[in-house]
Short mmCIF file of C-alpha atoms and ligand atoms in Angstrom, two decimals:
data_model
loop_
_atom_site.label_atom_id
_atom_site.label_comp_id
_atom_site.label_asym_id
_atom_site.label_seq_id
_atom_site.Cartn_x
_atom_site.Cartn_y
_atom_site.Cartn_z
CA UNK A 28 -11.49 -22.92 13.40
CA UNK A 29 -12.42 -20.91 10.13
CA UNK A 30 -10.83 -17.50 9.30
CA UNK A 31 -14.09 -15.88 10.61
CA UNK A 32 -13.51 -17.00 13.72
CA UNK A 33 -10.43 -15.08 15.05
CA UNK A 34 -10.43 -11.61 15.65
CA UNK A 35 -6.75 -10.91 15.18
CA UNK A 36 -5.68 -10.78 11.40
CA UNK A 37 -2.57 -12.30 12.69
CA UNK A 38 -4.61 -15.67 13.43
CA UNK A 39 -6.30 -15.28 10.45
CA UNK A 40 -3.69 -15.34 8.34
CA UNK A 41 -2.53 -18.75 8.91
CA UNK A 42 -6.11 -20.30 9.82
CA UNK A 43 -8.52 -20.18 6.99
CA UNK A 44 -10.91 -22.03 5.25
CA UNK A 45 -8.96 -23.98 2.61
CA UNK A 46 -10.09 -27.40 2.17
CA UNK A 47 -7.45 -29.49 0.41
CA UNK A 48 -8.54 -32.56 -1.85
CA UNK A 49 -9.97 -35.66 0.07
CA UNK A 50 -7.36 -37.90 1.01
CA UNK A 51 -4.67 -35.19 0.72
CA UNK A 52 -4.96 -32.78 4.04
CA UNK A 53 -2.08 -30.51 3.59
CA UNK A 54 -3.19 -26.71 4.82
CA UNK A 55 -0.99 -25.62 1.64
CA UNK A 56 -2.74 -24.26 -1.57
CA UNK A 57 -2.27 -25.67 -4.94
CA UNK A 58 -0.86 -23.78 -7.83
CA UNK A 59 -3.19 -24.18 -10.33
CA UNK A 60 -2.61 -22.41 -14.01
CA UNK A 61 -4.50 -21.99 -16.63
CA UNK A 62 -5.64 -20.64 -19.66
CA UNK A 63 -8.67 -22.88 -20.89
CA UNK A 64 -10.73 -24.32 -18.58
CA UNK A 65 -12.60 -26.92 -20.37
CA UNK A 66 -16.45 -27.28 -20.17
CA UNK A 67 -18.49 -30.80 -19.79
CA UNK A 68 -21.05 -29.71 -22.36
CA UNK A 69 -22.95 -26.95 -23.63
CA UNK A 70 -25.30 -26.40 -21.51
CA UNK A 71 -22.42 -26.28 -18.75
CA UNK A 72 -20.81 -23.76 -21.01
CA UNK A 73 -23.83 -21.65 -21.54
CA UNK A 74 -24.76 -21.78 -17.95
CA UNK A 75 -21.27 -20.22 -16.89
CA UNK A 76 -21.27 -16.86 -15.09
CA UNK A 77 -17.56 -15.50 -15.14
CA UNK A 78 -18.67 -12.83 -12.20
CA UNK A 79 -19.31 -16.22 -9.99
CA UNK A 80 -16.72 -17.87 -7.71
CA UNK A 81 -18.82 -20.92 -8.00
CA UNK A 82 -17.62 -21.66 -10.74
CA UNK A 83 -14.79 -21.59 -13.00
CA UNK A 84 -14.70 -20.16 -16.92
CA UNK A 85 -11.45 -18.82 -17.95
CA UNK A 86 -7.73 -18.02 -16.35
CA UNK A 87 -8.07 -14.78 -16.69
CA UNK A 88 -11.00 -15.01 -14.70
CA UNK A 89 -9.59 -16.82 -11.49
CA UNK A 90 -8.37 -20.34 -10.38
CA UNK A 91 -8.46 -21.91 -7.39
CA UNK A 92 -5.38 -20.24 -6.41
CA UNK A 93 -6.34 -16.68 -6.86
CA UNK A 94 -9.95 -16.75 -5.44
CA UNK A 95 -7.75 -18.43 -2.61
CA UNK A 96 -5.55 -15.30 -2.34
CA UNK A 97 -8.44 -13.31 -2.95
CA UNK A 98 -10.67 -14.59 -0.11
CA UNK A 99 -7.28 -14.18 2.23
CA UNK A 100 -6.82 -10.77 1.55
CA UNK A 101 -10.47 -9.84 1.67
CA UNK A 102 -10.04 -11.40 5.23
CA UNK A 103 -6.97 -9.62 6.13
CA UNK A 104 -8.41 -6.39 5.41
CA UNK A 105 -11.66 -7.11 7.44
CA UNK A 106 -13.38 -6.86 3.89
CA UNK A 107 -15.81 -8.90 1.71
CA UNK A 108 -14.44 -9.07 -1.65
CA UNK A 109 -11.24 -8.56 -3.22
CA UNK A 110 -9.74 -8.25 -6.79
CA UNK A 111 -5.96 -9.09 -7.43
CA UNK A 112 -4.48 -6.87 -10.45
CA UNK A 113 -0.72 -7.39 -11.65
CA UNK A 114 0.79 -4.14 -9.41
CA UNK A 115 -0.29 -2.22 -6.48
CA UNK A 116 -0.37 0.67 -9.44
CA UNK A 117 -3.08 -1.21 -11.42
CA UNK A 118 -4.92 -1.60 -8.54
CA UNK A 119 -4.92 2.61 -8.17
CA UNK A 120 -5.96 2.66 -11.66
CA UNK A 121 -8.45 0.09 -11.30
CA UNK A 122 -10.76 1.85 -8.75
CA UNK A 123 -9.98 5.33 -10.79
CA UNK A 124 -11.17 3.81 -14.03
CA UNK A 125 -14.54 2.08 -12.69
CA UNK A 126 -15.52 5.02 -10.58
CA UNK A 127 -14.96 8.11 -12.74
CA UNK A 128 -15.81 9.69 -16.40
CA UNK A 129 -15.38 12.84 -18.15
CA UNK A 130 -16.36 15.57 -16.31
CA UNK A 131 -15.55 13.50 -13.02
CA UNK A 132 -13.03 15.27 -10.15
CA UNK A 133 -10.75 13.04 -7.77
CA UNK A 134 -9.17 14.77 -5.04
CA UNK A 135 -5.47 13.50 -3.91
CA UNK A 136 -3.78 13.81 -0.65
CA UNK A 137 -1.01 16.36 -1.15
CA UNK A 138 1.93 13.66 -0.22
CA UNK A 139 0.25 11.14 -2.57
CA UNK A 140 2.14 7.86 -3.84
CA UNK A 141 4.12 10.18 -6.52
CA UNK A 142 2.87 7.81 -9.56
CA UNK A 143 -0.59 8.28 -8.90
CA UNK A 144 -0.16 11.79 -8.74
CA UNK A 145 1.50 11.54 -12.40
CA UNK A 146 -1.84 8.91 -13.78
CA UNK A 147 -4.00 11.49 -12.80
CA UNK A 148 -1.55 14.52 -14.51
CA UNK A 149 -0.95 12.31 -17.83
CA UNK A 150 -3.97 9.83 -18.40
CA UNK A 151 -6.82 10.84 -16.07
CA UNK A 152 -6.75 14.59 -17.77
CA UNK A 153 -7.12 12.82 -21.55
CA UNK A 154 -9.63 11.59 -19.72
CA UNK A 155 -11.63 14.59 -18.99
CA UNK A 156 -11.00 13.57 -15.46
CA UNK A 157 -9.72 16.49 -13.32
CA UNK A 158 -7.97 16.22 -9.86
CA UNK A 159 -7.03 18.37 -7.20
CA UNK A 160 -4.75 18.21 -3.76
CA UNK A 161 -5.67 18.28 0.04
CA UNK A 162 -3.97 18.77 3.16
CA UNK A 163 -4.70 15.05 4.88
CA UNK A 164 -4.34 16.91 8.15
CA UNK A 165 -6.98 19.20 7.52
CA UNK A 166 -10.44 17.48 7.58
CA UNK A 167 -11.96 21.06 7.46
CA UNK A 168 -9.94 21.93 4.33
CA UNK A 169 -11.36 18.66 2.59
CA UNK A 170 -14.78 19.12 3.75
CA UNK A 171 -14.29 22.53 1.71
CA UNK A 172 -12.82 21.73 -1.38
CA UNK A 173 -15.45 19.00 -2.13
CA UNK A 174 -17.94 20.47 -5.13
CA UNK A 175 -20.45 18.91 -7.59
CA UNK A 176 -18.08 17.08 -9.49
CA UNK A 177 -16.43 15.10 -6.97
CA UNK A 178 -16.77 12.02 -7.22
CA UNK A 179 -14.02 9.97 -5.58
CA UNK A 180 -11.74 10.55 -2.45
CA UNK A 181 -8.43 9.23 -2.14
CA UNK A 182 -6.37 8.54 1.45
CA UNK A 183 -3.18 7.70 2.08
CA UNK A 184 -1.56 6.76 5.88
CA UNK A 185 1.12 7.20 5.78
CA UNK A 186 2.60 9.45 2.85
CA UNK A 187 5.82 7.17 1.92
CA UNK A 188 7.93 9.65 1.95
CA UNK A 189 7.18 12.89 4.07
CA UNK A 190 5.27 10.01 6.57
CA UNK A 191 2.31 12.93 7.49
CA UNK A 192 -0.32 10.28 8.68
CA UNK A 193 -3.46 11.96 8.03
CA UNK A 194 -6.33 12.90 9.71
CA UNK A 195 -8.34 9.22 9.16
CA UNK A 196 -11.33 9.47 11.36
CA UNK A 197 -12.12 13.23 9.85
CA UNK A 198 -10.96 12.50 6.64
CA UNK A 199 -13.64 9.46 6.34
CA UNK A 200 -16.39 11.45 7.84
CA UNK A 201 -16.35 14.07 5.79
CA UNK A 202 -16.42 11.45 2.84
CA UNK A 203 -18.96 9.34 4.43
CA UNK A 204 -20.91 12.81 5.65
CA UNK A 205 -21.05 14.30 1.73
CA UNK A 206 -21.59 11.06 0.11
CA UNK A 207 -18.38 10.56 -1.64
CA UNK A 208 -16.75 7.48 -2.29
CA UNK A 209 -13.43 6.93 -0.44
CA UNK A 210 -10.48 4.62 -1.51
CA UNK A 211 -7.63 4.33 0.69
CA UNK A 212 -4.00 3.16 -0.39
CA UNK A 213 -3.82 0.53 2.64
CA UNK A 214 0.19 -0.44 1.42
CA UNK A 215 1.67 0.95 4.64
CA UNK A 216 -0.53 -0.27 7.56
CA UNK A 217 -0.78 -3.36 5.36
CA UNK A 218 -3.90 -4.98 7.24
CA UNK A 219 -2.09 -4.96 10.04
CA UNK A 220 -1.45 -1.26 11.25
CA UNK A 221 -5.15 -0.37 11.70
CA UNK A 222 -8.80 -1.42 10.12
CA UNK A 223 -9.26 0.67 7.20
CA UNK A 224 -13.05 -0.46 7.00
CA UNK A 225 -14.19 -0.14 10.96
CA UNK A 226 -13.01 3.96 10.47
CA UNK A 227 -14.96 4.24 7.50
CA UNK A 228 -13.18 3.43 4.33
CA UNK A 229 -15.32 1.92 1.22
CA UNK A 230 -12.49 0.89 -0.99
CA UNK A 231 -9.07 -0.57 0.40
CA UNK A 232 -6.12 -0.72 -1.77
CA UNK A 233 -2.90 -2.66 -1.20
CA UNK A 234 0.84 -2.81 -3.19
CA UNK A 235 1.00 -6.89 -2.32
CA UNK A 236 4.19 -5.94 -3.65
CA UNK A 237 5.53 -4.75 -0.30
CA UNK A 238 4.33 -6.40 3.25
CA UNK A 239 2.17 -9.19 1.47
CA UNK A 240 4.63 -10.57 -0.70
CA UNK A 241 7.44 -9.44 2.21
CA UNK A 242 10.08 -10.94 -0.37
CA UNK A 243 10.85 -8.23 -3.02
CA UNK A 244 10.31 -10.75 -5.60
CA UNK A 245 6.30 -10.40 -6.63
CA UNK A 246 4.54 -7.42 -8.07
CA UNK A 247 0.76 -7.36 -7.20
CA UNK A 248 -2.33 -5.06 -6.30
CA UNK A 249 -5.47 -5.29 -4.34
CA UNK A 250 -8.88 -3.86 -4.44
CA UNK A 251 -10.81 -5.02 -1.49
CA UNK A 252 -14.36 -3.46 -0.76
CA UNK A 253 -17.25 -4.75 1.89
CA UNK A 254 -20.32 -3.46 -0.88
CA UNK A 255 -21.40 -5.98 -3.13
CA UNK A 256 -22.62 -3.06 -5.62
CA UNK A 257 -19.10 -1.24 -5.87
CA UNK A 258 -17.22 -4.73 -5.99
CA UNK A 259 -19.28 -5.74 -8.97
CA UNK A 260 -18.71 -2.22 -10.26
CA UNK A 261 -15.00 -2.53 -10.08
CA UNK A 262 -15.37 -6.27 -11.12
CA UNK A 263 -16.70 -5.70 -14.59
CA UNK A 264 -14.21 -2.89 -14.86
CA UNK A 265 -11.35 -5.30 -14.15
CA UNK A 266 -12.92 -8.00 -16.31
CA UNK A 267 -13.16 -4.89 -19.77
CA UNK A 268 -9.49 -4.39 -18.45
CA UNK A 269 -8.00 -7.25 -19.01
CA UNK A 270 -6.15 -7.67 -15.97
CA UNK A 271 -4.96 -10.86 -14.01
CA UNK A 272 -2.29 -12.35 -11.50
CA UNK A 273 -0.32 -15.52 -12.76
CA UNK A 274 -0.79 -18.83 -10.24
CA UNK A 275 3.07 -18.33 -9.78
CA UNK A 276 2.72 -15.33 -8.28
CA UNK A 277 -0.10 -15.45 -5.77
CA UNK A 278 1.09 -18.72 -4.79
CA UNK A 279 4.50 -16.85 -3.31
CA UNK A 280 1.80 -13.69 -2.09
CA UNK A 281 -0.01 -17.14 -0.25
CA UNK A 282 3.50 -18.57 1.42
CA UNK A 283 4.42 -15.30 3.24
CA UNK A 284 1.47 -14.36 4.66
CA UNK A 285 1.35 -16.22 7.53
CA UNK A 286 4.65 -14.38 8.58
CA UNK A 287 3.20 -11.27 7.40
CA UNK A 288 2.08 -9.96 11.39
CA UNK A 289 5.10 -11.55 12.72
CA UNK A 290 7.70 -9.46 9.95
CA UNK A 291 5.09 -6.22 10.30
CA UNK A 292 6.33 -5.92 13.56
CA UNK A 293 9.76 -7.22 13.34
CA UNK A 294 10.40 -4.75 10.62
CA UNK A 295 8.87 -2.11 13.22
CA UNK A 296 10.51 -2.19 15.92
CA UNK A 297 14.25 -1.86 13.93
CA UNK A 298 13.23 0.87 12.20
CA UNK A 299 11.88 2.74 15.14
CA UNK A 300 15.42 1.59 16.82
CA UNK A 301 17.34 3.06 14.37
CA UNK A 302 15.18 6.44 13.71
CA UNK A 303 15.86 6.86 17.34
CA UNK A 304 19.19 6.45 17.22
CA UNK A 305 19.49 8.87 13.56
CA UNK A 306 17.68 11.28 15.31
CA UNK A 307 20.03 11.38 18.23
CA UNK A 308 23.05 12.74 15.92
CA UNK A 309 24.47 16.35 15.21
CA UNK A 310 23.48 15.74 10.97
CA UNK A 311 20.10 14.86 11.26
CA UNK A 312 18.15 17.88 11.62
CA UNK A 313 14.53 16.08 11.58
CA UNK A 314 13.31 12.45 11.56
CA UNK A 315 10.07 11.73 10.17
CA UNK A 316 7.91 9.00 12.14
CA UNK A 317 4.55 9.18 12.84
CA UNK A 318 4.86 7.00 16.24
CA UNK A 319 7.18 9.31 16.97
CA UNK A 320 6.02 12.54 18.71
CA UNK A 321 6.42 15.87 16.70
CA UNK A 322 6.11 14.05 13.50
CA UNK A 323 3.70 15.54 11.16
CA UNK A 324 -0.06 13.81 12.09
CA UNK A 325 1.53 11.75 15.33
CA UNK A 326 -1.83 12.50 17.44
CA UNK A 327 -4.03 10.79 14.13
CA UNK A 328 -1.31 7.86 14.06
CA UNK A 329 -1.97 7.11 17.79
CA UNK A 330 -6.06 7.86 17.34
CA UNK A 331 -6.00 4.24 15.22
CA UNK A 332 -2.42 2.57 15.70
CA UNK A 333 -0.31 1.33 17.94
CA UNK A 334 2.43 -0.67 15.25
CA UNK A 335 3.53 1.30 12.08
CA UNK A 336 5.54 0.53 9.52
CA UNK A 337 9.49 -0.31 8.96
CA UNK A 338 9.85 2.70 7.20
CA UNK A 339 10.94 6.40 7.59
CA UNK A 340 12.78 9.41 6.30
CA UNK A 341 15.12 11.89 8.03
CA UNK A 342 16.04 15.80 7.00
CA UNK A 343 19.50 15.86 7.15
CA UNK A 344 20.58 19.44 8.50
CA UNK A 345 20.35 22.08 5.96
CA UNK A 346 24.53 23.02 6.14
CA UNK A 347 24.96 19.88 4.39
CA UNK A 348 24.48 19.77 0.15
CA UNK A 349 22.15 17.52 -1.86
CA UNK A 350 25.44 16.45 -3.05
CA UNK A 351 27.47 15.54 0.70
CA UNK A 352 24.01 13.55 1.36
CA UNK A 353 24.18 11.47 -2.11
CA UNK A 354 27.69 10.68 -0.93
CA UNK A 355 26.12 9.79 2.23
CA UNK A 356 24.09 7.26 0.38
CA UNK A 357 26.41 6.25 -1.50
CA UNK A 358 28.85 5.15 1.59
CA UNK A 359 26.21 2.98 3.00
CA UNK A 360 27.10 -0.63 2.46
CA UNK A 361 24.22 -2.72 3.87
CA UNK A 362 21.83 -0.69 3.00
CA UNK A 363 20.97 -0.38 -0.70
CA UNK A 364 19.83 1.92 -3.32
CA UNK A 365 16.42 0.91 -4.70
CA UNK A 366 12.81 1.77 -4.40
CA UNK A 367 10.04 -0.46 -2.64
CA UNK A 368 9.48 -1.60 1.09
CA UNK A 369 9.04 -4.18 3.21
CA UNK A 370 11.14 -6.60 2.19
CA UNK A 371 14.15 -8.67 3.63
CA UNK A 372 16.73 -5.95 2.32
CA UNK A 373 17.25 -2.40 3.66
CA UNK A 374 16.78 0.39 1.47
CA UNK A 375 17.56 4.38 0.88
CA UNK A 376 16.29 6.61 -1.14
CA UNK A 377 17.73 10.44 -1.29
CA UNK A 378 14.64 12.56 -2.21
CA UNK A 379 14.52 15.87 -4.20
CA UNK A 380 11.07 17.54 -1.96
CA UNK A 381 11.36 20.83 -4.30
CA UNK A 382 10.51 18.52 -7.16
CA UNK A 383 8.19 16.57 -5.60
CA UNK A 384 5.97 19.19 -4.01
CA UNK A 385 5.41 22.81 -4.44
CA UNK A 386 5.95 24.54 -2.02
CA UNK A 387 8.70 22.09 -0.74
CA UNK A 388 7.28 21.05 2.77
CA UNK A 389 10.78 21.17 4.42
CA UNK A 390 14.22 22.97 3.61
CA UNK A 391 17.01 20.38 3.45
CA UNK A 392 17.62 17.09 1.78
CA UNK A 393 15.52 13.93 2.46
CA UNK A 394 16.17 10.72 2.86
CA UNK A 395 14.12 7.58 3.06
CA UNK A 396 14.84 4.52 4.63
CA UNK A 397 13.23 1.05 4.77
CA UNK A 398 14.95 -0.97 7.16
CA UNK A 399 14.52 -4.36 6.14
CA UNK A 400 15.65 -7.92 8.62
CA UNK A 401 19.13 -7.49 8.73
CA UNK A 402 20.67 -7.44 12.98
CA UNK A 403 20.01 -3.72 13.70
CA UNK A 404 23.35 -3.23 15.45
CA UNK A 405 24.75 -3.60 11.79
CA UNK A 406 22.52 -1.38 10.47
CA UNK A 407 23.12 1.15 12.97
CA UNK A 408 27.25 0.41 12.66
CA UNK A 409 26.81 1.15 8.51
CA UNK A 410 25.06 4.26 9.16
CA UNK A 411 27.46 5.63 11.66
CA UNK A 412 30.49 4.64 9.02
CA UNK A 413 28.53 6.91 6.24
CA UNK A 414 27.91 9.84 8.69
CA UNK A 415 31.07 9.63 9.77
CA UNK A 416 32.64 10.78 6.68
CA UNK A 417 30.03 13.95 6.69
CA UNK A 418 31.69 14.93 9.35
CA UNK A 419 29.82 16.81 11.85
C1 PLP B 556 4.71 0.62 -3.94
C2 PLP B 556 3.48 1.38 -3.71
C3 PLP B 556 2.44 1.39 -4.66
C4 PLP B 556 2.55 0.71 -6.00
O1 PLP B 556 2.84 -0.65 -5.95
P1 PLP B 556 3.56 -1.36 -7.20
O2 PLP B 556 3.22 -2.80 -7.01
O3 PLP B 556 5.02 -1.05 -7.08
O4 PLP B 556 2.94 -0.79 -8.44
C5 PLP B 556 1.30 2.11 -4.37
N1 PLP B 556 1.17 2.79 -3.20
C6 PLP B 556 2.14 2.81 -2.28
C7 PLP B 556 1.94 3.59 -1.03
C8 PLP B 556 3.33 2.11 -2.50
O5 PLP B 556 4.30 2.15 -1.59
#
C-alpha cells in the first residue's frame, strides 16, 4: 500500500512509497551526501533542470534523501510539495521573503512565535515591509484590519506560550474570502493535531525541530503548500537563498517519524495529566490549555481537534513574586531549563508577559511547560517538591 492510500497520517507515516535498490528491500532510506553530482555528458548537463525532482544537479539542490523527507512531510501535512530549510525560523523567513516587497504589509497574530515577531521588527522594516497584530480570536477584527497593502496572513494554533488557539475556520475565511495569502506555523498540531489544508490554509509551516525530529537533537523547517504556482514561487526563492538540509540531518527527521503519532499522543495525554493536577493546587491561579475548558479559544480547539499538544503554561497566583516563581523553577529537578518542545526531556520556561506583550494579557508570572516521556507520577512528585517550598 502507497502513502496515498491511508487516510490516517499515522499510517502514512510508516507506509510510503520508497523503493529501495533492486536486490536490497529494506523500507529504510539511504543517506546520501553530496556536493557534486557528476554529469554523463554535456548534453546531460545542459539538459538539467534544478526545479525537477526527476533529476538530480547539485546538493544543495536535493538528494535522494531530502526529496525523500520532502515527499513525507508533504504527505504528513495532506500537502503537495514541500521545501526543507535548516530551522523552523528559516522556514518563517522563507515564505516572508518570496511573498512580500517594499511597500508589502504582513499581519501577525498577537501571541506570535516571539522571533518572528522580532524578523518582522528588525529585517522585514529595512525591508520596506510593514506588519501589524491581530486578535486570532477575532475573525471580525482581522476581516477589518486587512487594507490594500496586505499581502500575506500569518496563523498560529496554538500561541506557544499564552496557548490562545485561534479562531481557524474564520481566520481562513476571511483570508480565503479577501484574497490574501495565508501561511500557518503548523509546529504545534504537527500534522497530527488537525489538517491545516482541508480548513483552508495555502502555506503550512513546521519547526521539524520539535515533533518531527521528537529527539532534541536536529534543527529543521518546512514549507509545504498544495499550489504548484506558490511552491515554485517559494522554490526559486529558496534556491536565490541559498538554503539546504544536510543528509545527516533529515535522515534522523526520517527515523522518528514513524513514532511521530504514537509520541504526539503519548506526550498528550501527560501533559494534560499533569495540567490537571497543577491546576488543582492553592499556587496556580490559571492553567492555560486549550482542551481544557475556559482556556482562551477552547470552543475553536474543539471545532478542528480532538489531540493537542504536550505543552502548556500555568499563571501562578499573583501573591507570589517573579522572583519566588524563578526559585520555583529553579527547585525542579526533572524538569529542565531550556527552550524547545517535543522532545524526550521535560522542560520550563518562566515567562516575563509585560515584556512580551503590551498590554500584558494576564497579571502574574507565567510559566511554560513541555512535558516530555519521562513516568508522569515523577513528574508530578518533582513538581509537588518545588511547590512545596512556595509554600501555600
Ligand atoms: C520552535 C518554533 C519555531 C522555530 O523553530 P527553530 O527550528 O527553533 O528555528 C517556530 N515556530 C514555533 C511555533 C516554534 O515552536
Amino acid at each position: 500500500m502507497s502513502e496515498d492510500k491511508a487516510a490516517d497520517p499515522a499510517t502514512r507515516l510508516i507506509q510510503h512509497g520508497y523503493a529501495a535498490p533492486a536486490g536490497f528491500a529494506a523500507p529504510q532510506v539511504a543517506v546520501h551526501k553530496a556536493s557534486t553530482v557528476i554529469f554523463a555528458d554535456t548534453a546531460a548537463l545542459r539538459a538539467r533542470d534544478w526545479r525537477s525532482k526527476a533529476g538530480y544537479t547539485y546538493g544543495l539542490h536535493g538528494t535522494p534523501t531530502t526529496f525523500t523527507l520532502e515527499a513525507r512531510i508533504a504527505s504528513l501535512e495532506g500537502g503537495l510539495q514541500t521545501l526543507l530549510v535548516p530551522s523552523g525560523l528559516a522556514a518563517i523567513t522563507l515564505v516572508n521573503m518570496a511573498l512580500l516587497g517594499q511597500g508589502d504589509e504582513v499581519l501577525l497574530p498577537d501571541n506570535v512565535y516571539g522571533p518572528s515577531r522580532q524578523l518582522a521588527l528588525h529585517e522585514l522594516a529595512r525591508w520596506g515591509i510593514s506588519h501589524r497584530l491581530y486578535d486570532p480570536l477575532d475573525a471580525a477584527a482581522l476581516d477589518a484590519m486587512i487594507g490594500p497593502q496586505t499581502r500575506l496572513i500569518w496563523l498560529e494554533a496554538a500561541g506557544s506560550v499564552t496557548m490562545e488557539f485561534p479562531d481557524l475556520l474564520g481566520l481562513l475565511g476571511v483570508a480565503r474570502a479577501r484574497g490574501i495569502t495565508s501561511a500557518i506555523d503548523n509546529t504545534w498540531g504537527a500534522g497530527i493535531a488537525f489538517d491545516a489544508f482541508a480548513l483552508g490554509a495555502d502555506i503550512v509551516m513546521q519547526a521539524l525541530t520539535k515533533f518531527p525530529s521528537g529527539g532534541g537533537d536536529v534543527l529543521m523547517g518546512s514549507v509545504t503548500t498544495r499550489d504548484e504556482a506558490l511552491h515554485q514561487r517559494l522554490k526559486r526563492c529558496h534556491m536565490h537563498m541559498g538554503w539546504g538540509v544536510a543528509g545527516n540531518d533529515a535522515e534522523l527527521v526520517l527515523r522518528s517519524l514513524p513514532s511521530l503519532a504514537l509520541r504526539y499522543r503519548a506526550h498528550d495525554e501527560a501533559a494534560r495529566a499533569l495540567a490537571r493536577w497543577l491546576g488543582a493546587q492553592p499556587q496556580i491561579a490559571r492553567v492555560l490549555h486549550p482542551a481544557f475548558e475556559g482556556s482562551p479559544g477552547h470552543a475553536h480547539w474543539q471545532a478542528c481537534c480532538s489531540q493537542a499538544a504536550g505543552l502548556f503554561s500555568v499563571l501562578f497566583d499573583a501573591r507570589f513574586s517573579a522572583a519566588q516563581v524563578d526559585r520555583f523553577v529553579d527547585a525542579l529537578q526533572l524538569f529542565r531549563i531550556g527552550y524547545s518542545w517535543a522532545g524526550p526531556m521535560s522542560l520550563v520556561v518562566p515567562y516575563d508577559l509585560a515584556a512580551m506583550r503590551q498590554p500584558a494579557p494576564y497579571p502574574g508570572t507565567l510559566v511554560r511547560f513541555s512535558i516530555g516521556l519521562e513516568a508522569v507520577a515523577d513528574l508530578q512528585a518533582d513538581l509537588a517538591q518545588a511547590l512545596a517550598r512556595l509554600g501555600d
